[in-house]
Short mmCIF file of C-alpha atoms in Angstrom, two decimals:
data_model
loop_
_atom_site.label_atom_id
_atom_site.label_comp_id
_atom_site.label_asym_id
_atom_site.label_seq_id
_atom_site.Cartn_x
_atom_site.Cartn_y
_atom_site.Cartn_z
CA UNK A 1 87.86 -67.85 -63.42
CA UNK A 2 89.47 -66.93 -66.71
CA UNK A 3 92.62 -65.11 -67.57
CA UNK A 4 92.10 -61.36 -67.56
CA UNK A 5 93.90 -58.55 -69.35
CA UNK A 6 94.36 -56.75 -66.06
CA UNK A 7 95.97 -59.78 -64.44
CA UNK A 8 98.18 -60.39 -67.48
CA UNK A 9 99.32 -56.78 -67.65
CA UNK A 10 99.91 -56.34 -63.93
CA UNK A 11 101.69 -59.64 -63.42
CA UNK A 12 103.94 -59.06 -66.42
CA UNK A 13 104.74 -55.44 -65.68
CA UNK A 14 105.36 -55.97 -61.99
CA UNK A 15 107.70 -58.88 -62.58
CA UNK A 16 109.49 -57.29 -65.52
CA UNK A 17 110.16 -54.03 -63.73
CA UNK A 18 111.31 -55.85 -60.59
CA UNK A 19 113.71 -57.88 -62.73
CA UNK A 20 115.06 -54.72 -64.35
CA UNK A 21 115.53 -53.07 -60.98
CA UNK A 22 117.35 -56.11 -59.62
CA UNK A 23 119.60 -56.31 -62.68
CA UNK A 24 120.56 -52.65 -62.25
CA UNK A 25 121.54 -53.38 -58.65
CA UNK A 26 123.66 -56.32 -59.80
CA UNK A 27 125.29 -54.11 -62.43
CA UNK A 28 126.13 -51.53 -59.77
CA UNK A 29 127.58 -54.16 -57.44
CA UNK A 30 129.66 -55.65 -60.26
CA UNK A 31 131.07 -52.24 -61.21
CA UNK A 32 131.93 -51.52 -57.58
CA UNK A 33 133.65 -54.89 -57.14
CA UNK A 34 135.63 -54.50 -60.34
CA UNK A 35 136.37 -50.84 -59.67
CA UNK A 36 134.89 -49.23 -62.77
CA UNK A 37 132.16 -46.66 -63.35
CA UNK A 38 128.77 -48.34 -63.80
CA UNK A 39 128.15 -45.80 -66.56
CA UNK A 40 130.26 -48.05 -68.78
CA UNK A 41 127.59 -50.74 -68.48
CA UNK A 42 124.76 -48.25 -68.94
CA UNK A 43 126.33 -47.22 -72.25
CA UNK A 44 127.03 -50.78 -73.42
CA UNK A 45 125.31 -52.36 -76.39
CA UNK A 46 125.53 -55.67 -78.24
CA UNK A 47 125.95 -54.20 -81.72
CA UNK A 48 126.96 -50.71 -82.87
CA UNK A 49 123.48 -50.12 -84.31
CA UNK A 50 121.56 -51.36 -81.27
CA UNK A 51 120.43 -49.25 -78.34
CA UNK A 52 122.59 -49.19 -75.20
CA UNK A 53 121.39 -50.40 -71.82
CA UNK A 54 120.02 -47.04 -70.67
CA UNK A 55 117.77 -46.78 -73.72
CA UNK A 56 116.63 -50.39 -73.33
CA UNK A 57 115.44 -49.55 -69.80
CA UNK A 58 113.63 -46.46 -71.06
CA UNK A 59 111.96 -48.49 -73.80
CA UNK A 60 110.93 -51.19 -71.33
CA UNK A 61 109.40 -48.42 -69.21
CA UNK A 62 107.58 -46.97 -72.21
CA UNK A 63 106.28 -50.37 -73.24
CA UNK A 64 105.03 -51.18 -69.75
CA UNK A 65 103.39 -47.77 -69.42
CA UNK A 66 101.83 -48.03 -72.88
CA UNK A 67 100.58 -51.57 -72.38
CA UNK A 68 98.76 -50.77 -69.17
CA UNK A 69 97.61 -47.28 -70.10
CA UNK A 70 96.33 -48.08 -73.57
CA UNK A 71 94.50 -51.24 -72.58
CA UNK A 72 92.90 -49.42 -69.65
CA UNK A 73 92.00 -46.39 -71.76
CA UNK A 74 94.14 -43.98 -69.78
CA UNK A 75 95.98 -40.90 -70.96
CA UNK A 76 99.64 -41.90 -71.00
CA UNK A 77 101.93 -39.80 -68.84
CA UNK A 78 104.96 -38.49 -70.70
CA UNK A 79 108.29 -39.69 -69.33
CA UNK A 80 111.14 -37.68 -70.85
CA UNK A 81 114.17 -39.80 -71.74
CA UNK A 82 116.62 -37.84 -69.65
CA UNK A 83 118.11 -40.53 -67.40
CA UNK A 84 121.89 -40.73 -67.39
CA UNK A 85 122.62 -42.43 -64.07
CA UNK A 86 121.66 -45.68 -62.44
CA UNK A 87 119.61 -44.06 -59.64
CA UNK A 88 117.71 -42.09 -62.29
CA UNK A 89 116.92 -45.31 -64.17
CA UNK A 90 115.71 -46.95 -60.96
CA UNK A 91 113.49 -43.94 -60.33
CA UNK A 92 112.09 -44.23 -63.86
CA UNK A 93 111.25 -47.87 -63.16
CA UNK A 94 109.54 -46.92 -59.90
CA UNK A 95 107.57 -44.16 -61.63
CA UNK A 96 106.42 -46.62 -64.29
CA UNK A 97 105.24 -49.09 -61.65
CA UNK A 98 103.44 -46.31 -59.77
CA UNK A 99 101.53 -45.35 -62.91
CA UNK A 100 100.51 -48.94 -63.63
CA UNK A 101 99.49 -49.42 -59.99
CA UNK A 102 97.39 -46.25 -60.10
CA UNK A 103 95.02 -47.69 -62.71
CA UNK A 104 91.71 -48.92 -61.36
CA UNK A 105 90.94 -52.57 -62.16
CA UNK A 106 87.57 -51.57 -63.65
CA UNK A 107 89.33 -49.48 -66.29
CA UNK A 108 90.39 -52.73 -67.98
CA UNK A 109 86.78 -53.78 -68.61
CA UNK A 110 86.41 -54.57 -72.29
CA UNK A 111 90.15 -54.14 -72.89
CA UNK A 112 90.24 -57.15 -75.25
CA UNK A 113 88.01 -55.29 -77.70
CA UNK A 114 89.44 -51.83 -77.29
CA UNK A 115 90.76 -50.21 -80.45
CA UNK A 116 94.41 -49.35 -79.97
CA UNK A 117 96.08 -46.82 -82.25
CA UNK A 118 99.82 -46.18 -82.03
CA UNK A 119 101.19 -43.46 -84.30
CA UNK A 120 104.77 -44.14 -85.38
CA UNK A 121 107.02 -42.15 -87.66
CA UNK A 122 106.05 -44.29 -90.66
CA UNK A 123 102.42 -45.19 -90.02
CA UNK A 124 99.64 -45.59 -87.50
CA UNK A 125 99.57 -49.11 -86.05
CA UNK A 126 96.06 -50.31 -85.33
CA UNK A 127 95.19 -53.27 -83.12
CA UNK A 128 92.31 -54.80 -81.26
CA UNK A 129 93.18 -54.90 -77.55
CA UNK A 130 93.89 -58.62 -77.26
CA UNK A 131 96.04 -58.61 -80.39
CA UNK A 132 97.94 -55.56 -79.12
CA UNK A 133 98.61 -57.28 -75.80
CA UNK A 134 99.70 -60.67 -77.14
CA UNK A 135 101.35 -59.77 -80.42
CA UNK A 136 102.90 -56.40 -79.70
CA UNK A 137 103.13 -55.26 -76.09
CA UNK A 138 104.22 -58.50 -74.39
CA UNK A 139 106.94 -59.41 -76.92
CA UNK A 140 108.14 -55.80 -76.91
CA UNK A 141 108.44 -55.63 -73.14
CA UNK A 142 110.24 -58.95 -72.87
CA UNK A 143 112.51 -57.96 -75.73
CA UNK A 144 113.84 -54.92 -73.88
CA UNK A 145 114.11 -56.62 -70.48
CA UNK A 146 115.99 -59.53 -72.06
CA UNK A 147 118.22 -57.06 -73.94
CA UNK A 148 119.31 -55.60 -70.60
CA UNK A 149 120.03 -59.10 -69.30
CA UNK A 150 122.08 -59.99 -72.38
CA UNK A 151 124.09 -56.76 -72.33
CA UNK A 152 125.00 -57.34 -68.68
CA UNK A 153 125.77 -61.04 -69.14
CA UNK A 154 127.94 -60.28 -72.14
CA UNK A 155 129.90 -57.86 -69.94
CA UNK A 156 130.47 -60.39 -67.20
CA UNK A 157 127.77 -59.51 -64.69
CA UNK A 158 126.73 -62.66 -62.85
CA UNK A 159 123.10 -63.25 -63.69
CA UNK A 160 121.22 -66.48 -64.23
CA UNK A 161 117.89 -67.51 -65.63
CA UNK A 162 116.56 -67.60 -62.10
CA UNK A 163 117.30 -63.88 -61.76
CA UNK A 164 115.45 -63.28 -64.99
CA UNK A 165 112.42 -65.27 -63.98
CA UNK A 166 112.43 -63.49 -60.63
CA UNK A 167 110.96 -64.30 -57.26
CA UNK A 168 107.76 -66.29 -57.30
CA UNK B 1 84.88 -62.13 -74.90
CA UNK B 2 87.75 -62.45 -72.50
CA UNK B 3 91.35 -63.38 -72.92
CA UNK B 4 91.81 -67.16 -72.91
CA UNK B 5 94.75 -69.35 -72.04
CA UNK B 6 94.39 -71.15 -75.36
CA UNK B 7 94.50 -67.88 -77.31
CA UNK B 8 97.46 -66.61 -75.29
CA UNK B 9 99.42 -69.83 -75.73
CA UNK B 10 98.67 -70.29 -79.42
CA UNK B 11 99.29 -66.67 -80.39
CA UNK B 12 102.55 -66.55 -78.46
CA UNK B 13 103.87 -69.91 -79.62
CA UNK B 14 102.93 -69.43 -83.25
CA UNK B 15 104.55 -66.01 -83.43
CA UNK B 16 107.62 -66.97 -81.43
CA UNK B 17 108.35 -70.06 -83.51
CA UNK B 18 107.77 -68.16 -86.75
CA UNK B 19 110.22 -65.51 -85.55
CA UNK B 20 112.81 -68.18 -84.70
CA UNK B 21 112.38 -69.82 -88.09
CA UNK B 22 112.77 -66.50 -89.89
CA UNK B 23 115.87 -65.61 -87.86
CA UNK B 24 117.46 -68.94 -88.78
CA UNK B 25 116.83 -68.17 -92.46
CA UNK B 26 118.44 -64.76 -92.04
CA UNK B 27 121.41 -66.38 -90.30
CA UNK B 28 121.81 -68.80 -93.22
CA UNK B 29 121.60 -66.01 -95.79
CA UNK B 30 124.16 -63.93 -93.87
CA UNK B 31 126.59 -66.86 -93.70
CA UNK B 32 126.19 -67.51 -97.41
CA UNK B 33 126.75 -63.85 -98.28
CA UNK B 34 129.81 -63.60 -96.08
CA UNK B 35 131.10 -67.01 -97.15
CA UNK B 36 131.32 -68.77 -93.80
CA UNK B 37 129.70 -71.89 -92.36
CA UNK B 38 126.43 -71.07 -90.61
CA UNK B 39 127.51 -73.54 -87.94
CA UNK B 40 129.70 -70.75 -86.55
CA UNK B 41 126.53 -68.80 -85.73
CA UNK B 42 124.77 -71.89 -84.36
CA UNK B 43 127.65 -72.33 -81.91
CA UNK B 44 127.85 -68.67 -80.92
CA UNK B 45 127.03 -67.42 -77.45
CA UNK B 46 127.11 -64.06 -75.66
CA UNK B 47 129.13 -65.23 -72.66
CA UNK B 48 131.30 -68.31 -72.13
CA UNK B 49 128.87 -69.66 -69.53
CA UNK B 50 125.73 -69.08 -71.58
CA UNK B 51 124.13 -71.54 -73.99
CA UNK B 52 124.93 -71.20 -77.70
CA UNK B 53 122.29 -70.47 -80.33
CA UNK B 54 121.44 -74.13 -81.05
CA UNK B 55 120.63 -74.79 -77.40
CA UNK B 56 118.59 -71.58 -77.18
CA UNK B 57 116.41 -72.83 -80.03
CA UNK B 58 116.00 -76.22 -78.35
CA UNK B 59 115.03 -74.52 -75.09
CA UNK B 60 112.54 -72.27 -76.87
CA UNK B 61 111.06 -75.43 -78.40
CA UNK B 62 110.88 -77.14 -75.01
CA UNK B 63 109.28 -74.09 -73.41
CA UNK B 64 106.66 -73.79 -76.15
CA UNK B 65 105.90 -77.51 -76.02
CA UNK B 66 105.72 -77.48 -72.22
CA UNK B 67 103.55 -74.37 -72.04
CA UNK B 68 100.92 -75.73 -74.38
CA UNK B 69 101.08 -79.33 -73.27
CA UNK B 70 101.03 -78.72 -69.52
CA UNK B 71 98.25 -76.15 -69.62
CA UNK B 72 96.16 -78.44 -71.83
CA UNK B 73 96.88 -81.49 -69.69
CA UNK B 74 98.66 -83.41 -72.44
CA UNK B 75 101.51 -85.89 -72.18
CA UNK B 76 104.55 -84.04 -73.44
CA UNK B 77 106.31 -85.61 -76.41
CA UNK B 78 110.04 -86.05 -75.86
CA UNK B 79 112.22 -84.15 -78.31
CA UNK B 80 115.82 -85.33 -78.05
CA UNK B 81 118.35 -82.50 -78.25
CA UNK B 82 120.26 -83.91 -81.18
CA UNK B 83 120.10 -81.06 -83.70
CA UNK B 84 123.45 -79.93 -85.09
CA UNK B 85 122.45 -78.27 -88.37
CA UNK B 86 120.20 -75.43 -89.36
CA UNK B 87 117.70 -77.61 -91.27
CA UNK B 88 117.46 -79.86 -88.21
CA UNK B 89 116.69 -76.85 -86.02
CA UNK B 90 114.01 -75.70 -88.46
CA UNK B 91 112.51 -79.19 -88.38
CA UNK B 92 112.49 -79.08 -84.56
CA UNK B 93 110.60 -75.79 -84.73
CA UNK B 94 108.08 -77.28 -87.18
CA UNK B 95 107.61 -80.35 -84.97
CA UNK B 96 107.00 -78.13 -81.96
CA UNK B 97 104.36 -76.14 -83.84
CA UNK B 98 102.72 -79.36 -85.07
CA UNK B 99 102.40 -80.60 -81.48
CA UNK B 100 100.89 -77.34 -80.26
CA UNK B 101 98.51 -77.28 -83.24
CA UNK B 102 97.43 -80.85 -82.52
CA UNK B 103 95.93 -79.91 -79.15
CA UNK B 104 92.17 -79.59 -79.12
CA UNK B 105 90.88 -76.22 -77.92
CA UNK B 106 88.66 -77.91 -75.34
CA UNK B 107 91.72 -79.39 -73.64
CA UNK B 108 92.51 -75.90 -72.30
CA UNK B 109 89.23 -75.73 -70.34
CA UNK B 110 90.08 -74.88 -66.76
CA UNK B 111 93.76 -74.38 -67.60
CA UNK B 112 93.97 -71.33 -65.29
CA UNK B 113 93.34 -73.55 -62.29
CA UNK B 114 95.31 -76.58 -63.37
CA UNK B 115 98.05 -77.70 -61.01
CA UNK B 116 101.36 -77.66 -62.83
CA UNK B 117 104.32 -79.59 -61.46
CA UNK B 118 107.74 -79.32 -63.07
CA UNK B 119 110.47 -81.53 -61.64
CA UNK B 120 113.91 -79.93 -61.92
CA UNK B 121 117.25 -81.23 -60.72
CA UNK B 122 116.98 -79.26 -57.49
CA UNK B 123 113.28 -79.29 -56.68
CA UNK B 124 109.74 -79.69 -57.96
CA UNK B 125 108.31 -76.37 -59.12
CA UNK B 126 104.59 -76.07 -58.44
CA UNK B 127 102.29 -73.52 -60.00
CA UNK B 128 98.64 -72.81 -60.59
CA UNK B 129 98.03 -72.68 -64.35
CA UNK B 130 97.65 -68.92 -64.72
CA UNK B 131 100.73 -68.27 -62.61
CA UNK B 132 102.71 -70.81 -64.63
CA UNK B 133 101.68 -69.14 -67.87
CA UNK B 134 102.32 -65.53 -66.88
CA UNK B 135 105.23 -65.85 -64.47
CA UNK B 136 107.18 -68.78 -65.89
CA UNK B 137 106.32 -69.99 -69.38
CA UNK B 138 105.88 -66.67 -71.20
CA UNK B 139 109.04 -65.01 -69.81
CA UNK B 140 110.99 -68.21 -70.45
CA UNK B 141 109.90 -68.49 -74.06
CA UNK B 142 110.61 -64.85 -74.82
CA UNK B 143 113.95 -65.13 -73.04
CA UNK B 144 115.19 -67.84 -75.41
CA UNK B 145 113.77 -66.28 -78.57
CA UNK B 146 115.33 -62.94 -77.66
CA UNK B 147 118.62 -64.70 -76.86
CA UNK B 148 118.72 -66.00 -80.43
CA UNK B 149 118.03 -62.50 -81.75
CA UNK B 150 120.80 -61.00 -79.60
CA UNK B 151 123.38 -63.64 -80.55
CA UNK B 152 122.69 -63.04 -84.24
CA UNK B 153 122.65 -59.24 -83.94
CA UNK B 154 125.90 -59.32 -81.99
CA UNK B 155 127.42 -61.28 -84.87
CA UNK B 156 126.31 -58.82 -87.51
CA UNK B 157 123.17 -60.45 -88.87
CA UNK B 158 120.79 -57.74 -90.05
CA UNK B 159 117.70 -58.01 -87.90
CA UNK B 160 115.44 -55.30 -86.56
CA UNK B 161 112.71 -55.03 -83.97
CA UNK B 162 110.19 -55.43 -86.76
CA UNK B 163 111.63 -58.87 -87.52
CA UNK B 164 111.32 -59.77 -83.87
CA UNK B 165 107.73 -58.62 -83.59
CA UNK B 166 106.95 -60.48 -86.79
CA UNK B 167 104.16 -60.27 -89.29
CA UNK B 168 100.80 -59.18 -87.96
#
């Protein structure tokens, strides 16, 4: 048995999205206990020119969707960034997981060698599949999930590394 | 060709440590420009009960060292947590990379199935190699590298996602 792209993508996405979902629940509970609107946390950021929590969740969703869809050669569904409430963000997370779960394992065959092209405003990024996974998609996904953790921790929500690593 | 544990570990460690090293340089340059001691940044944290930047770098080093060494069945070198200055932290990063680079590729044979045991204060964590890599080591490493990024960004250091993702 060797490590597979499908296993790497599914394990990472499933755990990351579950962690995000759990952190949103902890944010909601904290806001309720302290008696403030959880929207304050959703709009919080760590620097004036960084994205707030809501956008970090949307970007984690996009990264998870893109990682799975691109490596499996699927057409990516478009998720409009319209979420403004915590239940809407949780629904976005669930929708992302449902898309990743819908991909047939066989679609990942040859994913390591797949040519990945990502148009950005400035340029078109081009990767071989394994490079895209290890050097772009994984760090990107963890970046946004950790950003959510840090924003919440900075605002007093009780989270620990164990919450971040998630259930085994 | 399929994804390998060795490739995943080496790509991730090399890029993560390079990102850490670059962020430390940016922290030093920022402190110089603003005229304060960079030690202020090294002691900064995002919450009173979170680790400061120096400890985050040490933990990233430990995670990288542990990931490579455990999966390749090596005896882990002990790195004492004695760093108090930026050059010392950069040397710790270099020493970590040198250890990971010293491991022969063949040592990773069968890493997916290797039994990994990590004694902690509370319990002994047990994993199969692939589970350890995907569900423990990778999230842990990215957690600490992203923590450093967030501490610096929160304190005004100019960093962007591109810095985090690093050179290709």
